[in-house]
Short mmCIF file of C-alpha atoms in Angstrom, two decimals:
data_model
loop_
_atom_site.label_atom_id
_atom_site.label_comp_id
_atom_site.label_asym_id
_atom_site.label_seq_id
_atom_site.Cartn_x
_atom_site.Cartn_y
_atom_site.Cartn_z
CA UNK A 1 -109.95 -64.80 86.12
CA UNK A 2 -107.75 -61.43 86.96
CA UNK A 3 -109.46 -58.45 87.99
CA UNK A 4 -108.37 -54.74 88.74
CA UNK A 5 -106.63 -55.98 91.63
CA UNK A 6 -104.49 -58.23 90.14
CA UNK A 7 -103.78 -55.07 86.77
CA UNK A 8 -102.28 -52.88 90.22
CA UNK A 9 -100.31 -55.72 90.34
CA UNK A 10 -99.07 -56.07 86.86
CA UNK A 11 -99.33 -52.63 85.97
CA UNK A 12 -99.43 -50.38 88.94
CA UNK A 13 -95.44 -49.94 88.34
CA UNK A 14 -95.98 -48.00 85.23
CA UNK A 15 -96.58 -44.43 85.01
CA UNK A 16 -99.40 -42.71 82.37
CA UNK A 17 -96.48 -41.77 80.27
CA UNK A 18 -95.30 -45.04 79.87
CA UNK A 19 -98.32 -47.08 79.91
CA UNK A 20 -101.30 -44.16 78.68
CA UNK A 21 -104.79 -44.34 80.49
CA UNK A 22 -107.53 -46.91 79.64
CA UNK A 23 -110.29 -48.33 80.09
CA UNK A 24 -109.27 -50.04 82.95
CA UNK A 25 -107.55 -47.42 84.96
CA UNK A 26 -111.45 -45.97 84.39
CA UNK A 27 -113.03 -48.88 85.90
CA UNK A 28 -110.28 -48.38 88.78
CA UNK A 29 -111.00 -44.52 89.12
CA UNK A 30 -114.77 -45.04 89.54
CA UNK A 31 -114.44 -46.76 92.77
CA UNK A 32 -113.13 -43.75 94.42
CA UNK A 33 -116.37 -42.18 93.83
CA UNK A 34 -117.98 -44.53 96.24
CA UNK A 35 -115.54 -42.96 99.25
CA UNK A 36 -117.14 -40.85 101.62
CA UNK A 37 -114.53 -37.86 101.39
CA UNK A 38 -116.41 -35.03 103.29
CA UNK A 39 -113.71 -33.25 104.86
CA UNK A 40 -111.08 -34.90 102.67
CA UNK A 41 -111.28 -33.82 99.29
CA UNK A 42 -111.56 -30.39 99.19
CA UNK A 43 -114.84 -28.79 97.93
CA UNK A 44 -115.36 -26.58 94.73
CA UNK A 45 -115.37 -23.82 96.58
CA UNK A 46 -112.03 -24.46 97.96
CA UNK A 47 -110.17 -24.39 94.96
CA UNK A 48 -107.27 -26.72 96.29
CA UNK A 49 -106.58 -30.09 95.78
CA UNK A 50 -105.35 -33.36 97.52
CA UNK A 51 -102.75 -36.19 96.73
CA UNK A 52 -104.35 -39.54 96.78
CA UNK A 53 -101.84 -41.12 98.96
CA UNK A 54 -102.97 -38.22 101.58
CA UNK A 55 -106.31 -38.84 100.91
CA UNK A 56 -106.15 -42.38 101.49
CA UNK A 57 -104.19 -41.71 104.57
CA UNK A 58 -106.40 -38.91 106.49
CA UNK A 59 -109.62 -41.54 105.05
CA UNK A 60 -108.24 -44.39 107.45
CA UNK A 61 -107.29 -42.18 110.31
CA UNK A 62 -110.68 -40.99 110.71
CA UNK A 63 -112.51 -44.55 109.95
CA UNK A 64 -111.70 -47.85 111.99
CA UNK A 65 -110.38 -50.42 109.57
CA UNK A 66 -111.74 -53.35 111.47
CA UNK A 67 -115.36 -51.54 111.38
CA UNK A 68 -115.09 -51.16 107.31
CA UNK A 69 -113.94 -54.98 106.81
CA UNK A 70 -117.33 -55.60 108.71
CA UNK A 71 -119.35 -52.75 106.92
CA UNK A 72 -122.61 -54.24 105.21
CA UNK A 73 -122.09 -51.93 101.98
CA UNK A 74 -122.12 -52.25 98.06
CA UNK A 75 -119.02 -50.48 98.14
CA UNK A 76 -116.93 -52.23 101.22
CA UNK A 77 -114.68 -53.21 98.41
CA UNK A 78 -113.71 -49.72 97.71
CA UNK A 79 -111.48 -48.08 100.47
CA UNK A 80 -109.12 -50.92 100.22
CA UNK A 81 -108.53 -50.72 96.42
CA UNK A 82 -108.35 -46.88 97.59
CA UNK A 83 -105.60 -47.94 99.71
CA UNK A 84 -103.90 -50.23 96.89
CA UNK A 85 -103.91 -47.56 94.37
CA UNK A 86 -102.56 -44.54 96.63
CA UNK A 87 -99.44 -47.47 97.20
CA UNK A 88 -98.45 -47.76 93.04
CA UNK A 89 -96.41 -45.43 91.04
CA UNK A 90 -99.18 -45.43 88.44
CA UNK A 91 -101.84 -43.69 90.97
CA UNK A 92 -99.95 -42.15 93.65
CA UNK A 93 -99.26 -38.96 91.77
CA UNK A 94 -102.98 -38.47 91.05
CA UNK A 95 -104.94 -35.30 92.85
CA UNK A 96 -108.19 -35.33 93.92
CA UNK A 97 -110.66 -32.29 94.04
CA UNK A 98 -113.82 -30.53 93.79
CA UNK A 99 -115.92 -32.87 95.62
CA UNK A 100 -119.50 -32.84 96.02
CA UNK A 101 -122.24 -34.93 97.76
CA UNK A 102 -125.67 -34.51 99.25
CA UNK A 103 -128.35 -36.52 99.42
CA UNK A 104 -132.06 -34.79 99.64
CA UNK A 105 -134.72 -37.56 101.00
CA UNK A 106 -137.53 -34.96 100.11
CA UNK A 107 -136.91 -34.81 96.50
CA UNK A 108 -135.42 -38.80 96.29
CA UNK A 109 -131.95 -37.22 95.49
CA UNK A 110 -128.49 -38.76 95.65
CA UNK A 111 -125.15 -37.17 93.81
CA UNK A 112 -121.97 -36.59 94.46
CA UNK A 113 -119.07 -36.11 91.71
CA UNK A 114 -115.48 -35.08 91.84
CA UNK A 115 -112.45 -34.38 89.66
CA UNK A 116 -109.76 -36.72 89.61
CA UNK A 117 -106.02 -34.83 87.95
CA UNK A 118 -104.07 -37.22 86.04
CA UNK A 119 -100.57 -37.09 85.37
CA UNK A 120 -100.79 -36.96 81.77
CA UNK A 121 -102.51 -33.59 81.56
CA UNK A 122 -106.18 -34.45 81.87
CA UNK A 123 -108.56 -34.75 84.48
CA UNK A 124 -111.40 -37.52 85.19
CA UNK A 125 -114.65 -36.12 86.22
CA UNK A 126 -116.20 -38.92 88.43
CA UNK A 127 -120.30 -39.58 89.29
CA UNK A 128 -121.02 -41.75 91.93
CA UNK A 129 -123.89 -44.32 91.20
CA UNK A 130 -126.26 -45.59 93.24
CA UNK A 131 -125.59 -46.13 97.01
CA UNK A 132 -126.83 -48.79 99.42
CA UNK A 133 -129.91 -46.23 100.80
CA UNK A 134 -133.11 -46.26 99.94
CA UNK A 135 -133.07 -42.71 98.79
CA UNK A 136 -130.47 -43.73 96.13
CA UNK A 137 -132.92 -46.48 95.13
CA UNK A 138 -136.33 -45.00 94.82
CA UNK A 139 -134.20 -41.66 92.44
CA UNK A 140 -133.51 -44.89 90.02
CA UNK A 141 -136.97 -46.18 90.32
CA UNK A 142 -138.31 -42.38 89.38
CA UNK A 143 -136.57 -42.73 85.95
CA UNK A 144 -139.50 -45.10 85.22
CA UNK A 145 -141.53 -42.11 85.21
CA UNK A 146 -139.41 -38.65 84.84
CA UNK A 147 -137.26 -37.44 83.07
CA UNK A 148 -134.75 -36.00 83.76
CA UNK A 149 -134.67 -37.09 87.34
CA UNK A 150 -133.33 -34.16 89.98
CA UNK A 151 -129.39 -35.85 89.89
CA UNK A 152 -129.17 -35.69 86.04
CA UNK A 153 -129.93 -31.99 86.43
CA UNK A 154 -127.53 -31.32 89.47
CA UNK A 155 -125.08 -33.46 86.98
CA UNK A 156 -124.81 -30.49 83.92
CA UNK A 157 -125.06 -27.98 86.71
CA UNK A 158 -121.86 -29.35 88.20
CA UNK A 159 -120.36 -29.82 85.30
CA UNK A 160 -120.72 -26.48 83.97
CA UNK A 161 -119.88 -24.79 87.61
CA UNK A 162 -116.28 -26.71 87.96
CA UNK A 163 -115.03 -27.04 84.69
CA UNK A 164 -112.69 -23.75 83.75
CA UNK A 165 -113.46 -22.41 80.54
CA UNK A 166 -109.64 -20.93 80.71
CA UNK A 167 -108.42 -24.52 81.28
CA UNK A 168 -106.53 -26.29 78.84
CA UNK A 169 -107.05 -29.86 80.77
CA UNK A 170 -109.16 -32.42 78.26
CA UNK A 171 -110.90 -34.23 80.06
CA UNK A 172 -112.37 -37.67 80.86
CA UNK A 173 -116.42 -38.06 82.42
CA UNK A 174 -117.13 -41.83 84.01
CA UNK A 175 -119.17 -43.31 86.77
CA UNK A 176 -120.61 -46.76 88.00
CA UNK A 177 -123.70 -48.06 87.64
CA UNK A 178 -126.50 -44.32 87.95
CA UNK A 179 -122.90 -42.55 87.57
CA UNK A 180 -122.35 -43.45 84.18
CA UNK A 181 -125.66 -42.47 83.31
CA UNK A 182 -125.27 -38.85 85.09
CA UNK A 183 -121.65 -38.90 83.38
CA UNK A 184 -123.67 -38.88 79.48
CA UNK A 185 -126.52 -36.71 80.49
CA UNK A 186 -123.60 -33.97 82.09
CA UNK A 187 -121.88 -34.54 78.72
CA UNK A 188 -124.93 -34.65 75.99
CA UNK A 189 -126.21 -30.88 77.47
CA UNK A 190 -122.68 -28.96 79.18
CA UNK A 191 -121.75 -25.83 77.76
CA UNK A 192 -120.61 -26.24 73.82
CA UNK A 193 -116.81 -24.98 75.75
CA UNK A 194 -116.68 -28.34 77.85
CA UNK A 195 -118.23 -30.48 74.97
CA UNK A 196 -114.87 -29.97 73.03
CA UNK A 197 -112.39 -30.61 76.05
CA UNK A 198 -114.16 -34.26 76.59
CA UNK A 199 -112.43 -36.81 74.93
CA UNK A 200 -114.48 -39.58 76.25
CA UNK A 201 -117.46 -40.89 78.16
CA UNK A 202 -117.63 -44.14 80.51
CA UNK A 203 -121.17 -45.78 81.04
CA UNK A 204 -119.87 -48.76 83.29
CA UNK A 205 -122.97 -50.87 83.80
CA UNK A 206 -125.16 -47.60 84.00
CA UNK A 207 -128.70 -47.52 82.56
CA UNK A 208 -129.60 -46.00 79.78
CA UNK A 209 -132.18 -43.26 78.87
CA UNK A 210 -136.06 -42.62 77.39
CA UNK A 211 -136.14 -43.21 73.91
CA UNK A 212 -137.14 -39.36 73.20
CA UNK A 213 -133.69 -38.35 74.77
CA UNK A 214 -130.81 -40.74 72.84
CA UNK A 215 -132.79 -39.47 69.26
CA UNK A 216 -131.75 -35.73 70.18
CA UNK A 217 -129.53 -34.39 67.92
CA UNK A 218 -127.07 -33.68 71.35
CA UNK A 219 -127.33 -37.55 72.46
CA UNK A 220 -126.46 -38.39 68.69
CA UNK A 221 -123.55 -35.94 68.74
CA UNK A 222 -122.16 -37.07 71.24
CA UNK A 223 -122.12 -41.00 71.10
CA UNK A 224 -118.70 -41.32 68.95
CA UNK A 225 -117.19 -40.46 72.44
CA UNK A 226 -119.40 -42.75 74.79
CA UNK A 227 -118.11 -45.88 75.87
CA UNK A 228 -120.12 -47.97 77.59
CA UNK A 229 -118.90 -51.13 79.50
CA UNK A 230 -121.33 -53.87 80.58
CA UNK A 231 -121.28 -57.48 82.48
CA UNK A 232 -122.12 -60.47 80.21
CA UNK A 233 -124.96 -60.89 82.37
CA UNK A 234 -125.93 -57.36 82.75
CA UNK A 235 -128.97 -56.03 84.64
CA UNK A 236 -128.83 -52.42 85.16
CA UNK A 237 -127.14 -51.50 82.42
CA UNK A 238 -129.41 -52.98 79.70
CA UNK A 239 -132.43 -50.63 81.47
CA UNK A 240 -133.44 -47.86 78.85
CA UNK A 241 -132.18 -47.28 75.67
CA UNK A 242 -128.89 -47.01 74.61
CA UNK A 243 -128.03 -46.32 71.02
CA UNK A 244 -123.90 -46.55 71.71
CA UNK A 245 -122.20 -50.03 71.13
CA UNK A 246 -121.19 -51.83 74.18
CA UNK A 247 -117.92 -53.61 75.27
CA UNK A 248 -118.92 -56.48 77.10
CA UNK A 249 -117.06 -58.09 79.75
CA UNK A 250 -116.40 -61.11 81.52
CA UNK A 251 -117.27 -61.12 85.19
CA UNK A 252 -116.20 -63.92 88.07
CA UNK A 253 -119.38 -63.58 89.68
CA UNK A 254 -123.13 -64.81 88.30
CA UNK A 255 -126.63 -62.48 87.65
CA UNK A 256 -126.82 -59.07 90.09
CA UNK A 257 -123.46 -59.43 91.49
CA UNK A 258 -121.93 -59.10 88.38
CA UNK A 259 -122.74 -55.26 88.52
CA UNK A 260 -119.74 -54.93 91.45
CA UNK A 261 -116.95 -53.86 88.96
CA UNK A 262 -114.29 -55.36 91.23
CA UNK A 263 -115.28 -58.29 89.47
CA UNK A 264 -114.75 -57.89 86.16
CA UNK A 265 -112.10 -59.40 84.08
CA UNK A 266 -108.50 -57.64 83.05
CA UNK A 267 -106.38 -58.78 80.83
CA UNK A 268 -103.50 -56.60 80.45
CA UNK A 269 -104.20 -53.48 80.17
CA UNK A 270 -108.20 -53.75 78.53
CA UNK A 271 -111.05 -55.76 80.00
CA UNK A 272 -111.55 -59.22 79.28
CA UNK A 273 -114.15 -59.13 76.34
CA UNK A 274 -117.24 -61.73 75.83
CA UNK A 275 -119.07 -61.77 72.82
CA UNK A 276 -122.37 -61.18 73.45
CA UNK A 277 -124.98 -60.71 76.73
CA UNK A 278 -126.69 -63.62 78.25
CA UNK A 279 -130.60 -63.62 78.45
CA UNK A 280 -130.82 -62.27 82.10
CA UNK A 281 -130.77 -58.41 81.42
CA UNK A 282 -132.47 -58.84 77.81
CA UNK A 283 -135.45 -60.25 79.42
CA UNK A 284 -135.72 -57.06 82.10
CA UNK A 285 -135.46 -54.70 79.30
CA UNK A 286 -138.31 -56.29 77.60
CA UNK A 287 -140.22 -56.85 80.71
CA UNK A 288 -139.75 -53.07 81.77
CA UNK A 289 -140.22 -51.94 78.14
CA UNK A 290 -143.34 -53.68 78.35
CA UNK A 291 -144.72 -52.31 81.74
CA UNK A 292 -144.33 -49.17 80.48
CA UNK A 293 -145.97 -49.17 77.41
CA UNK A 294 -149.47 -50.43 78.93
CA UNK A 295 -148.65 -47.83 82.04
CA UNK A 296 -148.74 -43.50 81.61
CA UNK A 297 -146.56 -41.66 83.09
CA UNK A 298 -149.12 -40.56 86.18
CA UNK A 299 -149.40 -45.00 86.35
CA UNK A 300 -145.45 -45.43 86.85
CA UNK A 301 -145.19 -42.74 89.22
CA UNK A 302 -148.35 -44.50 91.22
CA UNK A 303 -146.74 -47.30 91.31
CA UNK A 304 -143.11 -46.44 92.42
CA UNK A 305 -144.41 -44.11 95.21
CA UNK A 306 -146.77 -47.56 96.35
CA UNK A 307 -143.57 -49.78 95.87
CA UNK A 308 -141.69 -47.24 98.11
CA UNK A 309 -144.06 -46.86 100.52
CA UNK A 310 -144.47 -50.25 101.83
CA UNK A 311 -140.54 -49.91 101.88
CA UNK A 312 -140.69 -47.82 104.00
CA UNK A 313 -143.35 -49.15 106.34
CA UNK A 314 -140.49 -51.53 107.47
CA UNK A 315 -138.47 -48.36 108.51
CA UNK A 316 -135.40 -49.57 107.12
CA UNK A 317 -132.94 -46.94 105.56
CA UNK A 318 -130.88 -48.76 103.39
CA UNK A 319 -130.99 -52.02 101.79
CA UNK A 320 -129.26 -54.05 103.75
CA UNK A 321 -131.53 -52.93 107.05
CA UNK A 322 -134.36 -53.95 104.55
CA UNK A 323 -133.00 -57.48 104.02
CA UNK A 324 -133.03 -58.28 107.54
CA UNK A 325 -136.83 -56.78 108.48
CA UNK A 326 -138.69 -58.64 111.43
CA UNK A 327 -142.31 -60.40 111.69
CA UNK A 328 -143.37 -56.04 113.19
CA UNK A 329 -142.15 -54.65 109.96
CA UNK A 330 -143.46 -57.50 107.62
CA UNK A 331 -146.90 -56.92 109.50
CA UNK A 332 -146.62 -52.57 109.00
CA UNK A 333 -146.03 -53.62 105.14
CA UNK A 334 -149.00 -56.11 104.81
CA UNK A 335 -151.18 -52.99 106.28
CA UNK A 336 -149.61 -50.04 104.15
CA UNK A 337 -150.68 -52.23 100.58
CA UNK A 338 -154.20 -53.43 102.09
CA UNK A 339 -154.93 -49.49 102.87
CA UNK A 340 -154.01 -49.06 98.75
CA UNK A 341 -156.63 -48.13 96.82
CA UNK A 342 -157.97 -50.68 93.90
CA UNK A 343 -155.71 -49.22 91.17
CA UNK A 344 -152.70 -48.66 92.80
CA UNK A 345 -152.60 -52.39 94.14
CA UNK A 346 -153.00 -53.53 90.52
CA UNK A 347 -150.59 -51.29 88.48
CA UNK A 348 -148.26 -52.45 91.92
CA UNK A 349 -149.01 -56.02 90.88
CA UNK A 350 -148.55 -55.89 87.46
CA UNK A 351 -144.83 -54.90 87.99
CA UNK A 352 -144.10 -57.96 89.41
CA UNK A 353 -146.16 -59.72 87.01
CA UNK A 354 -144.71 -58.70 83.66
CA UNK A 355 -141.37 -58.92 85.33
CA UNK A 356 -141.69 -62.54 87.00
CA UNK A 357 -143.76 -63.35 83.64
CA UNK A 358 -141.00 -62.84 81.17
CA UNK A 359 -138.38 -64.78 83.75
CA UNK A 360 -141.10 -67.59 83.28
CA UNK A 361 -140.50 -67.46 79.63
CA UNK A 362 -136.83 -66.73 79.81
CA UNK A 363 -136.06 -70.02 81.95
CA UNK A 364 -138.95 -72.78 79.81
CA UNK A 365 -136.72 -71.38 76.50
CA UNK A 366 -132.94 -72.77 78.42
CA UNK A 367 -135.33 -75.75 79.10
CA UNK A 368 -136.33 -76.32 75.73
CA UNK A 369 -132.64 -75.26 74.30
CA UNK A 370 -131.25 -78.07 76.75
CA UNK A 371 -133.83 -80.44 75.43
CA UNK A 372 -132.90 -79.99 71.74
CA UNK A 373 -129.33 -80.69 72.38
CA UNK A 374 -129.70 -83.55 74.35
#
């Protein structure tokens, strides 16, 4: 199966006049937004802009290549294709700019977004999903319990701050995974001004939202212009509701890794379509759809804050540090969730129940599907 390295290949040689932008070149452009480009990319308040194949350069002067080949990191990948991209005629012309990221461990907040100038007159507007810290992790876990969650809202803020209303750039908003979701919920409530530059939306494998938000009159607006992109086997994107239709894709990799977009299928220049989802990110949706109708609000918030805390009785500050916790850590957990009160360690429990419950079901129904076509 080819991928979006193998479409540089085939396709990095044409230009966006030639060959105009699609959905693949916006799979592509969302992997920049996993780059750390602090003192890179200039800021908003800079008001310049940087070539990508300068970028690229000044990003592998100041990090070791040998120590990013080693890196344990969602986004390893990402420099690399970086690197690829910056070498093609298609992407070396493209400038990079207004780049923001913070991340607040008080409030549970990770953003960061940027503007990406294309050649043919428009400008991506980038959101970085989810990264590999636990801060990143618990602000998705919140959006079991509020709405909007503090990145949505720095989202619109952004959006509305670095968008020119005197600007006659239309413009593209995409992310990855959280950043897709932050790219609709910037879109849905932006200034009525930006609204009519956007000509689309991607939502590549990014949740959705509560049911009360995709019935607003903005969310229904707005969904002839979202296009959301999802795994065959799709986990995090099948969270929430969605009300858009999704283009499905192949992947070359099996359950959660299929959310790494470097995997996806290309063929030509669109994605390589399946027909429909497999049962592994229908059965979360129910299972989470379920939790949260027995559970209130004040419930799902108990129980995140519970779930997070004996995460971080291990003292690990990303996930990969909390993969590889020791018998010390293991013993600090065990003590955080026996000092729980009685409530919390059941609404705790009954996370994993409904969740491991519904797997149950998912996996004796391929049993008894294998059985009737024997």
């Amino acid at each position: 199966m080819n991928t979006i390295l193998e479409y540089l290949d085939w396709r990095g040689d044409l230009n966006f006049i030639s060959s105009p932008f699609n959905e693949v070149d916006n799979v592509l452009l969302t992997q920049l937004s996993y780059i750390d480009f602090e003192g890179i990319v200039p800021s908003s308040k800079e008001g310049k802009s940087i070539s990508l194949p300068k970028a690229s350069k000044a990003y592998f002067e100041k990090h070791d290549r040998k120590t990013l080949e080693k890196a344990k990191s969602l986004a390893r990948a990402c420099p690399f294709t970086m690197e690829r991209m910056a070498q093609t005629e298609r992407f070396k012309t493209i400038r990079l700019s207004h780049y923001e990221a913070h991340i607040n461990e008080e409030t549970h907040t990770q953003f960061s977004a940027m503007h990406i100038h294309l050649p043919d007159g428009t400008t991506y507007i980038c959101f970085r999903g989810t990264d590999d810290t636990l801060t990143g992790w618990r602000e998705d876990f919140n959006m079991l319990y509020q709405f909007p969650i503090e990145a949505q809202r720095l989202a619109v803020e952004y959006l509305n701050n670095t968008v020119s209303p005197y600007s006659y750039r239309r413009i593209r908003l995409g992310g990855h995974s959280k950043g897709g979701n932050l790219a609709i919920y910037a879109g849905v409530l932006c200034r009525p001004n930006i609204k009519r530059k956007i000509i689309h939306i991607f939502n590549n494998d990014g949740p959705g939202f509560w049911e009360k938000f995709v019935n607003t009159k903005e969310y229904q607006e707005m969904i002839p212009k979202i296009i959301s992109i999802a795994p065959q086997g799709s986990i995090f994107g099948m969270l929430f509701e969605h009300k858009e239709e999704f283009r499905i894709v192949k992947s070359k990799q099996v359950s959660l890794l299929q959310h790494d977009a470097i995997n996806w299928g290309v063929l030509g220049n669109h994605l390589d379509y399946a027909d429909k989802f497999t049962d592994d990110g229908k059965v979360l949706h129910d299972a989470i759809d379920q939790w949260m109708e027995r559970h209130d609000e004040a419930q799902r918030k108990k129980a995140v804050e519970a779930l997070f805390g004996l995460l971080e009785a291990t003292n690990a500050k990303n996930i990969f540090e909390l993969l590889n916790v020791n018998m010390k850590s293991a013993q600090s957990v065990y003590q955080t969730f026996k000092e729980l009160d009685k409530e919390t360690k059941q609404v705790l429990l009954s996370v994993f129940g409904v969740i491991s419950g519904e797997y149950n079901k998912t996996i004796t129904n391929h049993v008894k599907k294998w059985i009737e076509n024997l």
